[in-house]
Amino acid sequence: MSQSIQIRRGTSAQADALTLLEGELYIDMTLKQLRIHDEVTPGGNKVAMLNAPPRVTLPSAATVSIGTANAETVIVNGSTTITSLGASTDGVRRTVMFTGVLTLTHNGTSLILPGAVDIVTAPGDVAEFINVGGSNWKCLLFTAAAGTVRGSNANGDYVKYPDGRLECSLNVASVSIAVTTAYSPLFYGQPALWTFPIPFVGAMPYVALTPYSVGKLAWGTRSASVSLASAQFAILDIASATATYQLSYIAIGRWK
């Protein structure tokens, strides 16, 4: 025997509060979504956008509200750093295409990015995001147009190449180091640990430190075993002295 199916409609807030019978439909008039219920999932499951254009364009800004855009594909123009993707409904997905160079700022709660690091976009890059509640979003996939992904965080810069090569680097403009501990016939400074911007996989990476100080010919050396996540270095010199150094770190290995 056939049964009639009730179709309700209302705001997103009203929709999220409902758990309807299996097969019942609800039209979310806020997000222009059609949802189908299963008697289990609060708010039901989105099955279609209503009267949605194939894509919409939004300007880059600190907050780009992709969840309220009336399209599943959003084109972001501009170069302003993005720190938030705005509020939306849990489970909403968006495909975001970038036309310029900008920074997506990683946040462990509100903007979760692959590798837990900032991403610098390039024209043609595409990201897939899912809302994980409120103003919190997670990037499920980031595809670089050129196949190369560049990013940075407090530990330095990194470049991930399509063939699996990973390059990490860190430049320290000015730091005072006491190279005063005797290591006959040389002297060395307090060893310092560099944690890579993102970890390597597989074989241990090649690492190096190049120091520079006016009037000196100092050099850097590994002072402990290298790991996939970090390396430790010390500066050597033939004379005992405290000086200001510029430091350039590099590590080369694999990300896949």
PDB file of C-alpha atoms in Angstrom, residues 118 120 148-153 155-161 165-170 196-198 251:
ATOM      1  CA  ASP A 118      49.340  27.054   6.264  1.00  0.00           C
ATOM      2  CA  VAL A 120      49.810  29.297  -0.066  1.00  0.00           C
ATOM      3  CA  THR A 148      53.328  21.573  -6.506  1.00  0.00           C
ATOM      4  CA  VAL A 149      52.133  22.593  -3.031  1.00  0.00           C
ATOM      5  CA  ARG A 150      53.867  25.386  -1.116  1.00  0.00           C
ATOM      6  CA  GLY A 151      53.235  26.347   2.489  1.00  0.00           C
ATOM      7  CA  SER A 152      54.772  27.726   5.650  1.00  0.00           C
ATOM      8  CA  ASN A 153      54.425  27.911   9.412  1.00  0.00           C
ATOM      9  CA  ASN A 155      59.072  26.273  11.613  1.00  0.00           C
ATOM     10  CA  GLY A 156      59.810  27.443   8.076  1.00  0.00           C
ATOM     11  CA  ASP A 157      58.728  26.918   4.474  1.00  0.00           C
ATOM     12  CA  TYR A 158      58.076  23.736   2.531  1.00  0.00           C
ATOM     13  CA  VAL A 159      57.550  22.657  -1.073  1.00  0.00           C
ATOM     14  CA  LYS A 160      55.868  19.338  -1.959  1.00  0.00           C
ATOM     15  CA  TYR A 161      56.523  18.191  -5.528  1.00  0.00           C
ATOM     16  CA  ARG A 165      60.152  15.188  -3.238  1.00  0.00           C
ATOM     17  CA  LEU A 166      59.862  17.438  -0.163  1.00  0.00           C
ATOM     18  CA  GLU A 167      62.037  20.477   0.514  1.00  0.00           C
ATOM     19  CA  CYS A 168      61.957  22.278   3.866  1.00  0.00           C
ATOM     20  CA  SER A 169      63.848  25.459   4.712  1.00  0.00           C
ATOM     21  CA  LEU A 170      64.175  28.024   7.475  1.00  0.00           C
ATOM     22  CA  PHE A 196      60.690  20.664  10.169  1.00  0.00           C
ATOM     23  CA  PRO A 197      57.593  22.554   8.911  1.00  0.00           C
ATOM     24  CA  ILE A 198      56.105  19.166   7.989  1.00  0.00           C
ATOM     25  CA  ALA A 251      66.225  19.546   4.512  1.00  0.00           C
TER      26      ALA A 251
END
